[in-house]
mmCIF file of N, CA and C in Angstrom:
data_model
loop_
_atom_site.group_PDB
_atom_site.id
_atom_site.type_symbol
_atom_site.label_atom_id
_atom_site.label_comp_id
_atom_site.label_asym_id
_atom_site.label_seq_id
_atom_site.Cartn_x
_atom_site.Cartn_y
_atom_site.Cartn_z
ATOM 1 N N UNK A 1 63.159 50.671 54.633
ATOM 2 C CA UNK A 1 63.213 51.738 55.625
ATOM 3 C C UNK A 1 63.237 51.183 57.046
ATOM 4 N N UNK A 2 62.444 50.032 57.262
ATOM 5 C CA UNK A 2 62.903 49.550 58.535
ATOM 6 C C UNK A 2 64.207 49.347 59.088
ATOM 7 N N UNK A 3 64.581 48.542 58.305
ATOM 8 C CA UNK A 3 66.263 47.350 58.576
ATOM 9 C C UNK A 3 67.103 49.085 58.919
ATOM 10 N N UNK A 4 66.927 50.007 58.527
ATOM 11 C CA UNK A 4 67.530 51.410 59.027
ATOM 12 C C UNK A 4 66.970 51.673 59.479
ATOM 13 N N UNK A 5 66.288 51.811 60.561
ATOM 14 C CA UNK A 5 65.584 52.467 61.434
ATOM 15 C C UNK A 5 65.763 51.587 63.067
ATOM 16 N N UNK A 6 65.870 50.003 62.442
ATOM 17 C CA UNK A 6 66.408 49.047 63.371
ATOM 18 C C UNK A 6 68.251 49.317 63.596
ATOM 19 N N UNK A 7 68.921 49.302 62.741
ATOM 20 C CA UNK A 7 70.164 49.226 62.418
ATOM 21 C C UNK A 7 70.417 50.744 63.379
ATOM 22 N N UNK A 8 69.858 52.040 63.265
ATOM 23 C CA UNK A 8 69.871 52.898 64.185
ATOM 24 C C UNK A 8 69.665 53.083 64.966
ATOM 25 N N UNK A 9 68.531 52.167 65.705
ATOM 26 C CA UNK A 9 67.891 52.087 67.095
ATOM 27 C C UNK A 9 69.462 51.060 67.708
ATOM 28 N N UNK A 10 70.015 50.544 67.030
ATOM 29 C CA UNK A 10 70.721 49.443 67.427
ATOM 30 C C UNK A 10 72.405 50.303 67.573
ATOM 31 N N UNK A 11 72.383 50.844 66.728
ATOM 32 C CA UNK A 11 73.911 51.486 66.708
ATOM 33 C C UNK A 11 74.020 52.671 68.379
ATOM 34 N N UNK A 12 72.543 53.127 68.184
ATOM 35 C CA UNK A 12 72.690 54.030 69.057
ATOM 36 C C UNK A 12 72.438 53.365 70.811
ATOM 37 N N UNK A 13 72.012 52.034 70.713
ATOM 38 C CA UNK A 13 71.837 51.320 72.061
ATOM 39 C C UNK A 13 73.370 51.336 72.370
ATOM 40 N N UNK A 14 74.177 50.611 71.542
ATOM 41 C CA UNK A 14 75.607 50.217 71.495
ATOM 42 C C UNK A 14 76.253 51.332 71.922
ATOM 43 N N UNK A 15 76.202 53.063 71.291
ATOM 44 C CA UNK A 15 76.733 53.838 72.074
ATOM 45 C C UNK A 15 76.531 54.343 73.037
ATOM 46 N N UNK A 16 75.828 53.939 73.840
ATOM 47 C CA UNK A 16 75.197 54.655 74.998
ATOM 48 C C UNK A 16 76.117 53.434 75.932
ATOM 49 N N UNK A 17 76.917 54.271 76.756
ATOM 50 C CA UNK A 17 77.644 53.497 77.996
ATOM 51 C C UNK A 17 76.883 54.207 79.085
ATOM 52 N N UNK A 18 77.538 53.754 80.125
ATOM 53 C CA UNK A 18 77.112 53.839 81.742
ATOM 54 C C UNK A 18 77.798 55.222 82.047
ATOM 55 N N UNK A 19 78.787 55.102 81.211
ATOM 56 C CA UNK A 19 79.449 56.687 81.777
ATOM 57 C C UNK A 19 78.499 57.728 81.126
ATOM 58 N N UNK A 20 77.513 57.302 80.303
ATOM 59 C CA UNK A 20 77.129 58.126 80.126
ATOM 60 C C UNK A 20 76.097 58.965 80.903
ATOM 61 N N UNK A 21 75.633 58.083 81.993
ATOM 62 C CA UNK A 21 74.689 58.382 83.041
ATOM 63 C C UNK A 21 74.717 58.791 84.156
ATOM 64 N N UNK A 22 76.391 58.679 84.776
ATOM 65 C CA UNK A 22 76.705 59.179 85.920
ATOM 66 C C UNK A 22 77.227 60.356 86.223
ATOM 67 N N UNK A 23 76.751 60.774 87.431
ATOM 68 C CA UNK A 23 76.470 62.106 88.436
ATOM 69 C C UNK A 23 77.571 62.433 88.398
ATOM 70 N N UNK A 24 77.907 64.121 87.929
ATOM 71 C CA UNK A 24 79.192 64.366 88.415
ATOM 72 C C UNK A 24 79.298 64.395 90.023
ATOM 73 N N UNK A 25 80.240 64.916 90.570
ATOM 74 C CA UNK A 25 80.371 65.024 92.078
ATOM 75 C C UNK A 25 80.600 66.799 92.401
ATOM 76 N N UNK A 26 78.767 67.164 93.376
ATOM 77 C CA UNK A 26 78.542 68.260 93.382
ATOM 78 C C UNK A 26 79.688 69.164 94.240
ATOM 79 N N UNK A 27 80.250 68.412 95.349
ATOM 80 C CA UNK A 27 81.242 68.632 95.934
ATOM 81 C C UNK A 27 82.505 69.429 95.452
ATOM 82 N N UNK A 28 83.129 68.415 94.369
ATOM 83 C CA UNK A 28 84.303 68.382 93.505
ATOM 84 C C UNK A 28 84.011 69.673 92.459
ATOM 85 N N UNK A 29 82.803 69.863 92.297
ATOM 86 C CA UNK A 29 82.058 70.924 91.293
ATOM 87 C C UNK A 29 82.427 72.207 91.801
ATOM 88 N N UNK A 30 81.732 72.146 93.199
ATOM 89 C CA UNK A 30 81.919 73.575 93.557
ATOM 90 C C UNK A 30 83.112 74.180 94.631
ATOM 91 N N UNK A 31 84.026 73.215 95.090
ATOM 92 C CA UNK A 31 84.986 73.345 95.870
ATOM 93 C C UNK A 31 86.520 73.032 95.158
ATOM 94 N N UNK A 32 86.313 71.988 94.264
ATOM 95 C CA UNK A 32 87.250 71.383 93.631
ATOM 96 C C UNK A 32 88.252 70.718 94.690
ATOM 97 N N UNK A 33 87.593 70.214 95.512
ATOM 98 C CA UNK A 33 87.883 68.896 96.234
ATOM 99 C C UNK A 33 86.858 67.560 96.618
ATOM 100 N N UNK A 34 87.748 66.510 95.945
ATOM 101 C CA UNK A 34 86.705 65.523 96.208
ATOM 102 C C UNK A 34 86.359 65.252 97.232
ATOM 103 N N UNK A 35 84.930 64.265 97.199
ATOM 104 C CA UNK A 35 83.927 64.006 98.257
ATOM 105 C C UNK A 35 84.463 62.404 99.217
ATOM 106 N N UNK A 36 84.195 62.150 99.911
ATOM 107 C CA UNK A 36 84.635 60.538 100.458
ATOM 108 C C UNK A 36 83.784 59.942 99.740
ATOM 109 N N UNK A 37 82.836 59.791 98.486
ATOM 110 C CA UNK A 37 81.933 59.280 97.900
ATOM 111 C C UNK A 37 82.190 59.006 95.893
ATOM 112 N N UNK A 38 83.468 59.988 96.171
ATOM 113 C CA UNK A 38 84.198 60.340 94.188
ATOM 114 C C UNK A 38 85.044 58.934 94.309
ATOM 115 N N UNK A 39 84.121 58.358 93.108
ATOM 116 C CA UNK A 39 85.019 57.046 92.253
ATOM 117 C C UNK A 39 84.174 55.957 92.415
ATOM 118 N N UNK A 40 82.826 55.927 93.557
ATOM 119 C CA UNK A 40 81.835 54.745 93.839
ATOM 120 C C UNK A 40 81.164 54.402 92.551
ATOM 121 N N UNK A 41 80.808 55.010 91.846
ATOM 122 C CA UNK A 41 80.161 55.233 90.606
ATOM 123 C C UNK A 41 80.986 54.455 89.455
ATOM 124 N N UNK A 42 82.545 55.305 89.643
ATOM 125 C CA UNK A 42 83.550 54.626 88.448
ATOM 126 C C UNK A 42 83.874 53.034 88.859
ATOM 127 N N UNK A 43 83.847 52.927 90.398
ATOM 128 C CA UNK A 43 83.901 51.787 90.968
ATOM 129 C C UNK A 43 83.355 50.835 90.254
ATOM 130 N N UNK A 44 82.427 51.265 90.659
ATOM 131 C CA UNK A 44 80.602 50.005 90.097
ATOM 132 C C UNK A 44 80.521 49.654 88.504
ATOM 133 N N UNK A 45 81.126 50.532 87.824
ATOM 134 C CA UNK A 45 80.915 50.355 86.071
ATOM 135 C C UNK A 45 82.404 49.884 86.040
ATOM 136 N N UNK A 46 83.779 50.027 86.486
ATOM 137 C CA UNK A 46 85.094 48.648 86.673
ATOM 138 C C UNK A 46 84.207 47.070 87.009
ATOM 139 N N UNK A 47 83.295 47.278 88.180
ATOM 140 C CA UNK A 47 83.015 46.050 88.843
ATOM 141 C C UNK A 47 82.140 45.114 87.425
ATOM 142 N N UNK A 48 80.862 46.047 86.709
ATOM 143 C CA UNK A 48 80.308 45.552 86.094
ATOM 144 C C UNK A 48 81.293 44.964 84.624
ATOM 145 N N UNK A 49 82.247 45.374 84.476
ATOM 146 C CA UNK A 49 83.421 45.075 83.240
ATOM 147 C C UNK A 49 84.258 44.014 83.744
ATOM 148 N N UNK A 50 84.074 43.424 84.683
ATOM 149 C CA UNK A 50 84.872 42.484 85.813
ATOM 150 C C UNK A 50 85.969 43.144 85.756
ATOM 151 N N UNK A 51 86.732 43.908 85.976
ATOM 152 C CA UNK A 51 87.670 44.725 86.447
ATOM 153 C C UNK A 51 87.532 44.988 88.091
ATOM 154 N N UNK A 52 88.256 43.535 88.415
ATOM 155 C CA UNK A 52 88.072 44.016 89.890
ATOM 156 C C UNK A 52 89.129 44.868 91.084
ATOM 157 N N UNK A 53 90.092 44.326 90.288
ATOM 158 C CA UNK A 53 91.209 44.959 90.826
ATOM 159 C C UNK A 53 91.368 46.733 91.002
ATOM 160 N N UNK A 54 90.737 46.974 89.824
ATOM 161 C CA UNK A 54 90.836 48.325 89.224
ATOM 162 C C UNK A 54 89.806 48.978 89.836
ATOM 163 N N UNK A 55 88.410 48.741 90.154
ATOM 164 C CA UNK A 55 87.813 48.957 90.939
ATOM 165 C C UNK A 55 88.043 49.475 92.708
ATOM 166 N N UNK A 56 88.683 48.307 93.022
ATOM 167 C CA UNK A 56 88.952 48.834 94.099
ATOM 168 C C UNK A 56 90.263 49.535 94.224
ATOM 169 N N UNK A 57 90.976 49.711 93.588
ATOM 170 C CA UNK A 57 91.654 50.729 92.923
ATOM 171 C C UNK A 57 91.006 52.434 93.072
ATOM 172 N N UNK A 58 90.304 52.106 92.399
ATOM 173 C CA UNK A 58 88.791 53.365 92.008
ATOM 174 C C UNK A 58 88.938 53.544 93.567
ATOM 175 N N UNK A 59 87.814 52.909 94.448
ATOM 176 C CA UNK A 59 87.037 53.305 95.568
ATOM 177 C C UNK A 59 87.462 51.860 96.333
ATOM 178 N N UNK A 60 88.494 51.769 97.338
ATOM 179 C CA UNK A 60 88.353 50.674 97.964
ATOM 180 C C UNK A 60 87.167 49.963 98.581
ATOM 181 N N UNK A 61 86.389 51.132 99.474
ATOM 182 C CA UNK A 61 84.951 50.768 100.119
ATOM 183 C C UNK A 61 84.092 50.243 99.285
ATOM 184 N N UNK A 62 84.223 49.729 98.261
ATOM 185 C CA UNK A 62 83.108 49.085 97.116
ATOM 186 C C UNK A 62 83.374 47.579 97.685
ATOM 187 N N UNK A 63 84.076 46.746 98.221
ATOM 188 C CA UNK A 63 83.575 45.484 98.286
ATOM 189 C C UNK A 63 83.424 45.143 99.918
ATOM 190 N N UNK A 64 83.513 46.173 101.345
ATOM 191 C CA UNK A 64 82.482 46.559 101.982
ATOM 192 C C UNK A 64 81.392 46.936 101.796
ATOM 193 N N UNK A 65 81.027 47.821 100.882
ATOM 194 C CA UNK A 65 79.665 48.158 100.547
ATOM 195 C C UNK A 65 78.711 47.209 100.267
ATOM 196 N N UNK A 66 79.588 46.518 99.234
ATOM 197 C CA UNK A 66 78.745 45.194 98.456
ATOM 198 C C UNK A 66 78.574 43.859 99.645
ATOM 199 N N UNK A 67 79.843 43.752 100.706
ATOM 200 C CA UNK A 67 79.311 42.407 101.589
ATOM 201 C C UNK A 67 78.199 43.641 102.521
ATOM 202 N N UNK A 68 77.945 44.509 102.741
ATOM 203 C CA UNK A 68 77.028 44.472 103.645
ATOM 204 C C UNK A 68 75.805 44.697 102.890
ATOM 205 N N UNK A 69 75.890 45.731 101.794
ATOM 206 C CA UNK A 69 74.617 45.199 100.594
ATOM 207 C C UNK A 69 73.793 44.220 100.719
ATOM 208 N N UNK A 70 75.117 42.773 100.713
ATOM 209 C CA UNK A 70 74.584 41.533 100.435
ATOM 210 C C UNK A 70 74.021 41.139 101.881
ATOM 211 N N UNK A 71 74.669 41.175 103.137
ATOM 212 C CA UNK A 71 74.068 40.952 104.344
ATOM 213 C C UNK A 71 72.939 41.179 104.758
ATOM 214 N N UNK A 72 72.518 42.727 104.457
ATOM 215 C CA UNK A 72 71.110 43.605 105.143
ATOM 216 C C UNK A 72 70.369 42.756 104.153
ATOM 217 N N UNK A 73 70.669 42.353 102.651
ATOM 218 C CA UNK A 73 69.573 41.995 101.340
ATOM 219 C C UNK A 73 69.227 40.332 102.507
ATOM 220 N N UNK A 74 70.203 39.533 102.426
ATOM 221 C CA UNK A 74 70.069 38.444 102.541
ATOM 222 C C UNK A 74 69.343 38.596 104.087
ATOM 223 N N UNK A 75 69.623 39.498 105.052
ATOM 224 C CA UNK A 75 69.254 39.222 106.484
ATOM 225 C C UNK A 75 67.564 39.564 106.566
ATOM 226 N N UNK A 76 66.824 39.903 105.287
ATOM 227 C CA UNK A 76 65.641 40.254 104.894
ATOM 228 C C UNK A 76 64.791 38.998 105.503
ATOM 229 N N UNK A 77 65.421 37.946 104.639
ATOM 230 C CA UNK A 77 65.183 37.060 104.479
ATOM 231 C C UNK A 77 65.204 35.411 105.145
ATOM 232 N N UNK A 78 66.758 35.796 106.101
ATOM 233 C CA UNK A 78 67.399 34.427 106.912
ATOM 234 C C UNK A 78 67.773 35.586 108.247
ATOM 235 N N UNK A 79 67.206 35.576 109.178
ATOM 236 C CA UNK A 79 67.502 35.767 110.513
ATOM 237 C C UNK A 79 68.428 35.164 111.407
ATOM 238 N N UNK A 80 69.594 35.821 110.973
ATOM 239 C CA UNK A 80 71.022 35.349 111.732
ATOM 240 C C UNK A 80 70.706 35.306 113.058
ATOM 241 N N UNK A 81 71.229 34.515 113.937
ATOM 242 C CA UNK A 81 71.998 34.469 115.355
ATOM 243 C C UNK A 81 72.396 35.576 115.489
ATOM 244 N N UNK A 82 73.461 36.166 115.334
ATOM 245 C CA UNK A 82 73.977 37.285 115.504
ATOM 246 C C UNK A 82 74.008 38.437 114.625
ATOM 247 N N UNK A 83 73.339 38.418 114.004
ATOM 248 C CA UNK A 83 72.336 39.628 112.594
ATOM 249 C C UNK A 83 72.853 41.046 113.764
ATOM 250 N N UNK A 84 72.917 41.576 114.226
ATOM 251 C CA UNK A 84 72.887 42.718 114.547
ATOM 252 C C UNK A 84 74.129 42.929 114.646
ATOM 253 N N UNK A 85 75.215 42.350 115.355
ATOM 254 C CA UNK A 85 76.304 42.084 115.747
ATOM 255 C C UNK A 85 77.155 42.317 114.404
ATOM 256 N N UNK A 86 76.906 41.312 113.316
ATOM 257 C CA UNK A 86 77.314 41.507 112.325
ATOM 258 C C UNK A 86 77.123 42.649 111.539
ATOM 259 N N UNK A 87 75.934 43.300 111.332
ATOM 260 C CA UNK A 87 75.372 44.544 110.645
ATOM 261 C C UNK A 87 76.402 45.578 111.300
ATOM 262 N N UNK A 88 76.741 45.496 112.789
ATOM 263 C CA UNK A 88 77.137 46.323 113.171
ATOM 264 C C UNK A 88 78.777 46.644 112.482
ATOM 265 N N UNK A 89 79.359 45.185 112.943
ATOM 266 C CA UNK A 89 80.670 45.409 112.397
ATOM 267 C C UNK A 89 80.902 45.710 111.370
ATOM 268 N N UNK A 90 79.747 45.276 110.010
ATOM 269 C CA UNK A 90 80.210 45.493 108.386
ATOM 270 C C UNK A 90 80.108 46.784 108.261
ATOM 271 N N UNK A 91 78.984 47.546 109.251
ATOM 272 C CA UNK A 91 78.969 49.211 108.538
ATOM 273 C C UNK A 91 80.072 50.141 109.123
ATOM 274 N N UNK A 92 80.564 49.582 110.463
ATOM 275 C CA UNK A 92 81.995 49.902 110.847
ATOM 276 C C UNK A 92 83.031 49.939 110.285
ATOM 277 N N UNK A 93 82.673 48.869 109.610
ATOM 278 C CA UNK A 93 84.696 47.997 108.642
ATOM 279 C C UNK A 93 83.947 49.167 107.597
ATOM 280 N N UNK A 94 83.244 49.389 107.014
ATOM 281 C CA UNK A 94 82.634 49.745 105.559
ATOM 282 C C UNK A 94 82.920 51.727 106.057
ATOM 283 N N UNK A 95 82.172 52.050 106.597
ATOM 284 C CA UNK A 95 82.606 53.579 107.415
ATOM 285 C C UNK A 95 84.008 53.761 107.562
ATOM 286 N N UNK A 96 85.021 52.818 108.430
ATOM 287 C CA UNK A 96 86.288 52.937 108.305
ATOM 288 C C UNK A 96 87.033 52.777 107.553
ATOM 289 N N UNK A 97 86.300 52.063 106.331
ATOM 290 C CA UNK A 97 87.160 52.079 105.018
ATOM 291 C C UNK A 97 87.451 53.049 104.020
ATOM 292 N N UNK A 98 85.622 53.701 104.655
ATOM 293 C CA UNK A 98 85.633 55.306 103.223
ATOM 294 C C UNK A 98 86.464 56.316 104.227
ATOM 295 N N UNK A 99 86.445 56.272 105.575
ATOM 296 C CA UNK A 99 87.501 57.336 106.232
ATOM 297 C C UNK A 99 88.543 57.000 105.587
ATOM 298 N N UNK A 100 89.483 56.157 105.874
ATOM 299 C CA UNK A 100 90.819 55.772 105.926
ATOM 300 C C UNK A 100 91.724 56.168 104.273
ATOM 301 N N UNK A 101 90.481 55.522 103.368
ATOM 302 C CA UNK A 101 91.009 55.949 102.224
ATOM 303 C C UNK A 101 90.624 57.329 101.660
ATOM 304 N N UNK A 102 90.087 57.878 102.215
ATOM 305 C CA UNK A 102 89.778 59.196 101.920
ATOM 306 C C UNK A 102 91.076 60.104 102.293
ATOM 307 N N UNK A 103 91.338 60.055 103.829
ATOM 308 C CA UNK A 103 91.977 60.539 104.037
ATOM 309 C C UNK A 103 93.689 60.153 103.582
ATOM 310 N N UNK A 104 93.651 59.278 103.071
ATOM 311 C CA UNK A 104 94.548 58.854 102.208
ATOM 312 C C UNK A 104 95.081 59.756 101.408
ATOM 313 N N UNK A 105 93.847 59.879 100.084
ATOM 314 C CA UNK A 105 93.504 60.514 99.273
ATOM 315 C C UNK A 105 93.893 61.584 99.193
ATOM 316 N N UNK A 106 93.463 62.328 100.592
ATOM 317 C CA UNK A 106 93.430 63.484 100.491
ATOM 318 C C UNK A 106 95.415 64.094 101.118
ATOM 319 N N UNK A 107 95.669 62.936 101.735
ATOM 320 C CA UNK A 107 97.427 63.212 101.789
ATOM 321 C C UNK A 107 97.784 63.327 100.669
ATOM 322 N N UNK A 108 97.529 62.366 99.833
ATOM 323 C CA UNK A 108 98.460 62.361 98.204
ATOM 324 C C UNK A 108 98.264 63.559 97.701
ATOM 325 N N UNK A 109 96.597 63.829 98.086
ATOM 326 C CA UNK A 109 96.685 65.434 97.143
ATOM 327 C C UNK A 109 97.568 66.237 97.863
ATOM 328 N N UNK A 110 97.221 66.737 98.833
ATOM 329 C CA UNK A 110 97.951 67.867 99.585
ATOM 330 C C UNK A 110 99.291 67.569 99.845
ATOM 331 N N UNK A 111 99.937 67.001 99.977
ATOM 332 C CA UNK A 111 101.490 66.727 100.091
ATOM 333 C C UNK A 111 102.126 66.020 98.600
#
C-alpha cells in the first residue's frame, strides 16, 4: 500500500506545472483588453524552460526587469559609484520597454 501511495504522491507532483498557478489578468477579465503586465508570468515559466527567445517574445520587458532585479539585489550588497545613476537608467530603459511594447501590442490589436 505504500509503493501506491508514493507512486501517487509522485505522479501527481509531476502533473502539477507552473501554469497551473498563475493569475489570470484581472484587467483582460473584465475589459477584455490586455494589461502592460499580460505575458510577465508566461514570460518567467519560457525563461525557467530556457526558452529564451520565446520569452521575450512573450513580454520583451522580462530581461530589463531581470538586469535591474539583479542590480537593486546585488546593490544591497556592493555600493556602486554610480548606484543611483544606474538604478535610475535601468527603471527608465525597463518602464520604456513595457510602454513601447505595449503600445505595440495594442496597434496589432486595433489595426
Amino acid at each position: 500500500m505504500a509503493v501506491t501511495t508514493a507512486m501517487y504522491q509522485q505522479l501527481a507532483f509531476v502533473s502539477i506545472t507552473t501554469k497551473d498557478f498563475m493569475l489570470p489578468c484581472l484587467n483582460k477579465e473584465l475589459f477584455g483588453i490586455e494589461c502592460p503586465g499580460c505575458g510577465m508570468q508566461r514570460s518567467v515559466d519560457l525563461l525557467f524552460h530556457g526558452e529564451f527567445l520565446a520569452a521575450f517574445k512573450m513580454y520583451p520587458a522580462i530581461y530589463p526587469i531581470i538586469f535591474l532585479l539583479i542590480f537593486l539585489t546585488s546593490n544591497i550588497f556592493i555600493k556602486f559609484k554610480f548606484g543611483h545613476q544606474i538604478k535610475l537608467f535601468l527603471m527608465l530603459a525597463t518602464a520604456a520597454t513595457i510602454i513601447i511594447s505595449y503600445i505595440l501590442k495594442m496597434n496589432n490589436i486595433f489595426n
